[in-house]
Amino acid sequence: MNYRHIYHAGNFADCMKHSLLVSLLQHFLRKDSPFLVLDTHAGIGRYDLESPEAEKTGEYQNGIGRLWAEAPDSPLTPWLKLVRKAGGPRFYPGSPLLASLMLRPQDQLICCEKHPVDKRALYRLFAGQPNISVHERDAYESLRALLPPKTAKRGLVLIDPPFEEPGEFDRLAGALQTIHTRFAAGMIAVWYPIKHRTPVRQFHTSVEQAGHRNVLVAELLMRPPHNPDALNGAGLLVIKPPYGFATQAQQQLDRLKTALGAFEATVSELVPE
């Protein structure tokens, strides 16, 4: 399977993932000390929602397309402001572009993308920005090569695989161990699809058994996860979330549930501190 995110950009899973990502990054802005963002599956950074690929599936219409009229006091507003700043409603920003818009001069963004064509597009997007680097590198190999950070003691590692190959949950479990060994102080956010519950439960169990502490899980289900061939929902597992994030995340997911007509929105503690 040759995955291209342009077919899915701006869908419900993107809205869930990116609104929570912005909330996580806001935490780092509370202090002047520099922070690092390592985006292991960066993609091309910006997606044209008027492209034939996006229009073919129309997934964005039931995602970001339903959110342009949000009230100014919506819990989604900080993220939506960045989406508009990045060119919305025509263009939808992926995680690296959203992160780049939140960086200060002292902060750093490292983007990894193994597809050569996508990597070149990402490189052009960030050309001339000295605190952003783009690598044509395998996501999981990058964790060993690029951690611990050389310029910051704080940071977020975002792992957002396309799940195009079998065994992705197992690779994620191994990646969490690598990050814990090389960057123990770092925050980690892992996105995953929810098709049916068994693989997700197994992944959660592996995280618990590995000894990780302070683990939060946020999930948005569009429908009950009974059909293993459909993307029924999406989750974000966060290790070392900032204080107050659980409440903030629940407010955001509740709003998405109402606006997108979702089935269920939950934030729960998987492992305590």
mmCIF file of C-alpha atoms in Angstrom:
data_model
loop_
_atom_site.group_PDB
_atom_site.id
_atom_site.type_symbol
_atom_site.label_atom_id
_atom_site.label_comp_id
_atom_site.label_asym_id
_atom_site.label_seq_id
_atom_site.Cartn_x
_atom_site.Cartn_y
_atom_site.Cartn_z
ATOM 1 C CA MET A 1 0.000 0.000 0.000
ATOM 2 C CA ASN A 2 1.406 3.368 -1.065
ATOM 3 C CA TYR A 3 -0.149 5.666 1.529
ATOM 4 C CA ARG A 4 -0.669 9.347 0.735
ATOM 5 C CA HIS A 5 -2.269 11.513 3.375
ATOM 6 C CA ILE A 6 -3.692 13.992 0.858
ATOM 7 C CA TYR A 7 -6.683 11.652 0.484
ATOM 8 C CA HIS A 8 -7.443 11.960 4.210
ATOM 9 C CA ALA A 9 -6.168 15.420 5.179
ATOM 10 C CA GLY A 10 -8.514 17.373 7.399
ATOM 11 C CA ASN A 11 -10.670 14.383 8.305
ATOM 12 C CA PHE A 12 -11.994 13.735 11.811
ATOM 13 C CA ALA A 13 -8.791 11.970 12.862
ATOM 14 C CA ASP A 14 -6.661 14.950 11.809
ATOM 15 C CA CYS A 15 -8.942 17.349 13.679
ATOM 16 C CA MET A 16 -8.683 15.263 16.827
ATOM 17 C CA LYS A 17 -4.921 14.737 16.606
ATOM 18 C CA HIS A 18 -3.965 18.282 15.684
ATOM 19 C CA SER A 19 -6.189 20.102 18.153
ATOM 20 C CA LEU A 20 -4.644 18.023 20.945
ATOM 21 C CA LEU A 21 -1.142 18.524 19.543
ATOM 22 C CA VAL A 22 -1.518 22.301 19.712
ATOM 23 C CA SER A 23 -2.591 22.021 23.357
ATOM 24 C CA LEU A 24 0.482 19.934 24.167
ATOM 25 C CA LEU A 25 2.825 22.406 22.487
ATOM 26 C CA GLN A 26 1.247 25.357 24.288
ATOM 27 C CA HIS A 27 2.600 23.840 27.491
ATOM 28 C CA PHE A 28 6.190 24.373 26.347
ATOM 29 C CA LEU A 29 5.545 28.047 25.621
ATOM 30 C CA ARG A 30 4.983 28.750 29.311
ATOM 31 C CA LYS A 31 8.751 28.762 29.904
ATOM 32 C CA ASP A 32 11.518 30.618 28.083
ATOM 33 C CA SER A 33 13.840 27.613 27.880
ATOM 34 C CA PRO A 34 14.056 25.997 24.424
ATOM 35 C CA PHE A 35 12.176 22.875 23.432
ATOM 36 C CA LEU A 36 12.440 20.335 20.630
ATOM 37 C CA VAL A 37 9.690 18.789 18.523
ATOM 38 C CA LEU A 38 10.632 15.581 16.698
ATOM 39 C CA ASP A 39 7.981 14.630 14.128
ATOM 40 C CA THR A 40 8.801 11.104 12.979
ATOM 41 C CA HIS A 41 6.205 10.767 10.188
ATOM 42 C CA ALA A 42 6.055 14.321 8.900
ATOM 43 C CA GLY A 43 4.420 13.973 5.477
ATOM 44 C CA ILE A 44 4.436 17.005 3.163
ATOM 45 C CA GLY A 45 3.341 19.510 5.813
ATOM 46 C CA ARG A 46 0.493 21.212 3.930
ATOM 47 C CA TYR A 47 -2.389 19.749 1.940
ATOM 48 C CA ASP A 48 -4.507 21.357 -0.760
ATOM 49 C CA LEU A 49 -8.137 20.516 0.001
ATOM 50 C CA GLU A 50 -9.125 21.610 -3.500
ATOM 51 C CA SER A 51 -6.842 18.998 -5.069
ATOM 52 C CA PRO A 52 -8.362 16.087 -7.027
ATOM 53 C CA GLU A 53 -7.106 13.662 -4.380
ATOM 54 C CA ALA A 54 -8.792 15.463 -1.482
ATOM 55 C CA GLU A 55 -11.964 15.991 -3.466
ATOM 56 C CA LYS A 56 -12.034 12.323 -4.477
ATOM 57 C CA THR A 57 -12.645 11.141 -0.924
ATOM 58 C CA GLY A 58 -14.140 14.334 0.486
ATOM 59 C CA GLU A 59 -13.138 13.256 3.982
ATOM 60 C CA TYR A 60 -12.282 16.805 5.000
ATOM 61 C CA GLN A 61 -15.899 17.855 4.479
ATOM 62 C CA ASN A 62 -16.917 15.824 7.535
ATOM 63 C CA GLY A 63 -13.894 17.049 9.480
ATOM 64 C CA ILE A 64 -12.376 20.504 9.230
ATOM 65 C CA GLY A 65 -15.155 21.485 6.809
ATOM 66 C CA ARG A 66 -17.639 21.449 9.694
ATOM 67 C CA LEU A 67 -15.558 23.607 12.005
ATOM 68 C CA TRP A 68 -14.993 26.915 10.226
ATOM 69 C CA ALA A 69 -17.907 28.575 12.019
ATOM 70 C CA GLU A 70 -16.717 27.724 15.547
ATOM 71 C CA ALA A 71 -17.427 30.366 18.179
ATOM 72 C CA PRO A 72 -14.447 32.462 19.370
ATOM 73 C CA ASP A 73 -14.611 30.869 22.823
ATOM 74 C CA SER A 74 -14.541 27.299 21.471
ATOM 75 C CA PRO A 75 -11.895 24.999 23.006
ATOM 76 C CA LEU A 76 -10.804 24.377 19.399
ATOM 77 C CA THR A 77 -10.032 28.044 18.693
ATOM 78 C CA PRO A 78 -6.238 28.013 19.283
ATOM 79 C CA TRP A 79 -5.829 25.201 16.759
ATOM 80 C CA LEU A 80 -8.274 26.688 14.246
ATOM 81 C CA LYS A 81 -6.431 30.021 14.315
ATOM 82 C CA LEU A 82 -3.264 28.214 13.273
ATOM 83 C CA VAL A 83 -5.113 26.339 10.536
ATOM 84 C CA ARG A 84 -6.295 29.647 9.091
ATOM 85 C CA LYS A 85 -2.808 31.124 9.454
ATOM 86 C CA ALA A 86 -1.468 28.199 7.417
ATOM 87 C CA GLY A 87 -3.841 28.890 4.540
ATOM 88 C CA GLY A 88 -7.201 27.465 5.583
ATOM 89 C CA PRO A 89 -9.811 26.826 4.457
ATOM 90 C CA ARG A 90 -8.162 25.840 1.148
ATOM 91 C CA PHE A 91 -4.981 24.452 2.683
ATOM 92 C CA TYR A 92 -4.837 22.165 5.685
ATOM 93 C CA PRO A 93 -1.636 22.079 7.794
ATOM 94 C CA GLY A 94 -0.134 18.810 8.932
ATOM 95 C CA SER A 95 1.597 18.431 12.274
ATOM 96 C CA PRO A 96 5.005 19.832 11.194
ATOM 97 C CA LEU A 97 3.506 23.037 9.841
ATOM 98 C CA LEU A 98 1.349 23.505 12.946
ATOM 99 C CA ALA A 99 4.403 22.992 15.152
ATOM 100 C CA SER A 100 6.475 25.400 13.069
ATOM 101 C CA LEU A 101 3.927 28.161 13.612
ATOM 102 C CA MET A 102 4.363 27.808 17.372
ATOM 103 C CA LEU A 103 8.163 27.842 17.474
ATOM 104 C CA ARG A 104 10.180 30.672 18.953
ATOM 105 C CA PRO A 105 13.723 31.418 17.736
ATOM 106 C CA GLN A 106 15.230 29.262 20.492
ATOM 107 C CA ASP A 107 13.074 26.215 19.722
ATOM 108 C CA GLN A 108 13.745 23.452 17.196
ATOM 109 C CA LEU A 109 11.661 21.245 14.907
ATOM 110 C CA ILE A 110 13.079 18.082 13.351
ATOM 111 C CA CYS A 111 10.987 16.461 10.626
ATOM 112 C CA CYS A 112 11.563 12.925 9.365
ATOM 113 C CA GLU A 113 9.950 11.630 6.176
ATOM 114 C CA LYS A 114 11.202 8.535 4.363
ATOM 115 C CA HIS A 115 9.370 9.065 1.050
ATOM 116 C CA PRO A 116 11.770 11.091 -1.180
ATOM 117 C CA VAL A 117 9.063 13.056 -3.001
ATOM 118 C CA ASP A 118 7.310 14.015 0.224
ATOM 119 C CA LYS A 119 10.599 14.886 1.855
ATOM 120 C CA ARG A 120 11.439 17.316 -0.957
ATOM 121 C CA ALA A 121 8.037 18.996 -0.619
ATOM 122 C CA LEU A 122 8.585 19.381 3.111
ATOM 123 C CA TYR A 123 12.087 20.745 2.552
ATOM 124 C CA ARG A 124 10.725 23.410 0.193
ATOM 125 C CA LEU A 125 8.026 24.343 2.700
ATOM 126 C CA PHE A 126 10.591 25.076 5.423
ATOM 127 C CA ALA A 127 13.422 26.439 3.291
ATOM 128 C CA GLY A 128 15.219 29.323 4.971
ATOM 129 C CA GLN A 129 14.032 28.528 8.508
ATOM 130 C CA PRO A 130 17.206 27.796 10.491
ATOM 131 C CA ASN A 131 15.557 26.111 13.463
ATOM 132 C CA ILE A 132 13.731 23.555 11.297
ATOM 133 C CA SER A 133 15.506 20.562 9.759
ATOM 134 C CA VAL A 134 14.130 17.940 7.374
ATOM 135 C CA HIS A 135 15.553 14.411 7.133
ATOM 136 C CA GLU A 136 14.878 11.654 4.625
ATOM 137 C CA ARG A 137 15.012 8.983 7.285
ATOM 138 C CA ASP A 138 13.043 6.033 8.628
ATOM 139 C CA ALA A 139 10.923 7.119 11.570
ATOM 140 C CA TYR A 140 12.031 4.479 14.027
ATOM 141 C CA GLU A 141 15.683 4.697 13.087
ATOM 142 C CA SER A 142 15.510 8.448 13.665
ATOM 143 C CA LEU A 143 14.801 7.909 17.358
ATOM 144 C CA ARG A 144 18.182 6.283 17.832
ATOM 145 C CA ALA A 145 19.980 8.787 15.611
ATOM 146 C CA LEU A 146 18.442 12.065 16.809
ATOM 147 C CA LEU A 147 17.813 11.504 20.502
ATOM 148 C CA PRO A 148 18.704 12.776 23.009
ATOM 149 C CA PRO A 149 18.358 16.387 21.777
ATOM 150 C CA LYS A 150 21.567 18.367 21.561
ATOM 151 C CA THR A 151 20.086 21.827 22.078
ATOM 152 C CA ALA A 152 17.150 21.357 24.474
ATOM 153 C CA LYS A 153 16.333 19.476 27.648
ATOM 154 C CA ARG A 154 12.586 19.637 26.988
ATOM 155 C CA GLY A 155 10.659 18.303 24.062
ATOM 156 C CA LEU A 156 7.886 16.334 22.403
ATOM 157 C CA VAL A 157 8.286 13.289 20.189
ATOM 158 C CA LEU A 158 5.267 12.866 17.898
ATOM 159 C CA ILE A 159 4.844 9.436 16.308
ATOM 160 C CA ASP A 160 2.077 9.362 13.735
ATOM 161 C CA PRO A 161 2.447 6.257 11.532
ATOM 162 C CA PRO A 162 0.279 5.637 8.464
ATOM 163 C CA PHE A 163 -0.335 2.039 9.613
ATOM 164 C CA GLU A 164 0.248 0.801 6.082
ATOM 165 C CA GLU A 165 2.211 -2.292 7.150
ATOM 166 C CA PRO A 166 1.401 -5.121 9.595
ATOM 167 C CA GLY A 167 3.027 -4.988 13.016
ATOM 168 C CA GLU A 168 2.853 -1.209 13.468
ATOM 169 C CA PHE A 169 1.615 -1.450 17.049
ATOM 170 C CA ASP A 170 4.583 -3.678 17.915
ATOM 171 C CA ARG A 171 6.981 -1.166 16.357
ATOM 172 C CA LEU A 172 5.334 1.599 18.365
ATOM 173 C CA ALA A 173 5.837 -0.316 21.600
ATOM 174 C CA GLY A 174 9.520 -0.718 20.772
ATOM 175 C CA ALA A 175 9.811 2.952 19.860
ATOM 176 C CA LEU A 176 8.451 3.998 23.244
ATOM 177 C CA GLN A 177 11.176 1.968 24.931
ATOM 178 C CA THR A 178 13.829 3.597 22.740
ATOM 179 C CA ILE A 179 12.606 7.087 23.592
ATOM 180 C CA HIS A 180 12.425 6.254 27.292
ATOM 181 C CA THR A 181 16.041 5.089 27.203
ATOM 182 C CA ARG A 182 17.424 7.999 25.182
ATOM 183 C CA PHE A 183 15.167 10.903 26.234
ATOM 184 C CA ALA A 184 13.570 9.984 29.539
ATOM 185 C CA ALA A 185 12.411 13.540 30.257
ATOM 186 C CA GLY A 186 10.647 13.905 26.930
ATOM 187 C CA MET A 187 6.922 13.984 26.348
ATOM 188 C CA ILE A 188 5.623 11.454 23.816
ATOM 189 C CA ALA A 189 2.440 11.550 21.743
ATOM 190 C CA VAL A 190 1.438 8.522 19.651
ATOM 191 C CA TRP A 191 -1.470 8.557 17.220
ATOM 192 C CA TYR A 192 -3.225 5.319 16.341
ATOM 193 C CA PRO A 193 -6.316 4.263 14.363
ATOM 194 C CA ILE A 194 -9.215 2.452 15.983
ATOM 195 C CA LYS A 195 -10.767 -0.153 13.702
ATOM 196 C CA HIS A 196 -11.625 -2.747 16.305
ATOM 197 C CA ARG A 197 -10.666 -2.948 19.944
ATOM 198 C CA THR A 198 -8.367 -5.973 20.151
ATOM 199 C CA PRO A 199 -5.190 -4.451 18.627
ATOM 200 C CA VAL A 200 -5.663 -1.255 20.633
ATOM 201 C CA ARG A 201 -6.125 -3.186 23.906
ATOM 202 C CA GLN A 202 -2.994 -5.192 23.170
ATOM 203 C CA PHE A 203 -1.028 -2.015 22.515
ATOM 204 C CA HIS A 204 -2.252 -0.422 25.739
ATOM 205 C CA THR A 205 -1.341 -3.582 27.667
ATOM 206 C CA SER A 206 2.164 -3.544 26.202
ATOM 207 C CA VAL A 207 2.597 0.071 27.367
ATOM 208 C CA GLU A 208 1.457 -0.824 30.880
ATOM 209 C CA GLN A 209 3.675 -3.903 31.081
ATOM 210 C CA ALA A 210 6.710 -1.972 29.833
ATOM 211 C CA GLY A 211 6.647 0.110 33.000
ATOM 212 C CA HIS A 212 5.790 3.493 31.499
ATOM 213 C CA ARG A 213 4.296 5.906 34.007
ATOM 214 C CA ASN A 214 1.932 8.878 33.658
ATOM 215 C CA VAL A 215 0.157 7.725 30.503
ATOM 216 C CA LEU A 216 -3.029 9.317 29.201
ATOM 217 C CA VAL A 217 -5.274 8.088 26.384
ATOM 218 C CA ALA A 218 -7.632 10.316 24.376
ATOM 219 C CA GLU A 219 -9.993 8.703 21.873
ATOM 220 C CA LEU A 220 -12.658 9.910 19.461
ATOM 221 C CA LEU A 221 -14.973 7.279 17.981
ATOM 222 C CA MET A 222 -17.188 8.111 15.029
ATOM 223 C CA ARG A 223 -19.030 4.789 15.390
ATOM 224 C CA PRO A 224 -18.736 1.627 17.510
ATOM 225 C CA PRO A 225 -15.472 -0.153 16.620
ATOM 226 C CA HIS A 226 -17.020 -3.311 15.207
ATOM 227 C CA ASN A 227 -15.855 -3.220 11.583
ATOM 228 C CA PRO A 228 -12.132 -4.058 11.315
ATOM 229 C CA ASP A 229 -12.048 -2.774 7.727
ATOM 230 C CA ALA A 230 -13.143 0.767 8.593
ATOM 231 C CA LEU A 231 -11.514 3.682 10.412
ATOM 232 C CA ASN A 232 -14.047 3.879 13.221
ATOM 233 C CA GLY A 233 -12.063 6.188 15.465
ATOM 234 C CA ALA A 234 -8.667 7.519 16.435
ATOM 235 C CA GLY A 235 -6.619 7.711 19.585
ATOM 236 C CA LEU A 236 -3.726 9.701 20.990
ATOM 237 C CA LEU A 237 -1.611 8.123 23.712
ATOM 238 C CA VAL A 238 0.424 10.686 25.645
ATOM 239 C CA ILE A 239 3.261 9.886 28.021
ATOM 240 C CA LYS A 240 4.076 12.618 30.548
ATOM 241 C CA PRO A 241 1.190 14.944 29.590
ATOM 242 C CA PRO A 242 1.300 18.438 31.109
ATOM 243 C CA TYR A 243 -0.767 19.345 34.139
ATOM 244 C CA GLY A 244 -4.326 20.188 33.157
ATOM 245 C CA PHE A 245 -4.111 18.556 29.729
ATOM 246 C CA ALA A 246 -6.641 15.841 30.530
ATOM 247 C CA THR A 247 -9.357 18.402 31.265
ATOM 248 C CA GLN A 248 -8.444 20.472 28.227
ATOM 249 C CA ALA A 249 -8.400 17.422 25.966
ATOM 250 C CA GLN A 250 -11.816 16.273 27.178
ATOM 251 C CA GLN A 251 -13.280 19.696 26.414
ATOM 252 C CA GLN A 252 -11.815 19.606 22.910
ATOM 253 C CA LEU A 253 -13.019 16.088 22.199
ATOM 254 C CA ASP A 254 -16.484 16.864 23.553
ATOM 255 C CA ARG A 255 -16.709 19.783 21.154
ATOM 256 C CA LEU A 256 -15.511 17.633 18.249
ATOM 257 C CA LYS A 257 -18.039 14.972 19.169
ATOM 258 C CA THR A 258 -20.868 17.490 18.934
ATOM 259 C CA ALA A 259 -19.636 19.275 15.821
ATOM 260 C CA LEU A 260 -18.737 16.136 13.869
ATOM 261 C CA GLY A 261 -21.555 13.915 15.099
ATOM 262 C CA ALA A 262 -19.200 11.419 16.722
ATOM 263 C CA PHE A 263 -20.256 8.406 18.768
ATOM 264 C CA GLU A 264 -17.952 8.723 21.772
ATOM 265 C CA ALA A 265 -15.200 10.974 23.146
ATOM 266 C CA THR A 266 -13.104 9.879 26.112
ATOM 267 C CA VAL A 267 -9.941 10.868 27.970
ATOM 268 C CA SER A 268 -8.683 8.360 30.505
ATOM 269 C CA GLU A 269 -5.629 7.573 32.586
ATOM 270 C CA LEU A 270 -3.990 4.389 31.361
ATOM 271 C CA VAL A 271 -1.099 4.429 33.872
ATOM 272 C CA PRO A 272 -0.825 6.818 36.845
ATOM 273 C CA GLU A 273 2.303 8.782 37.728
#
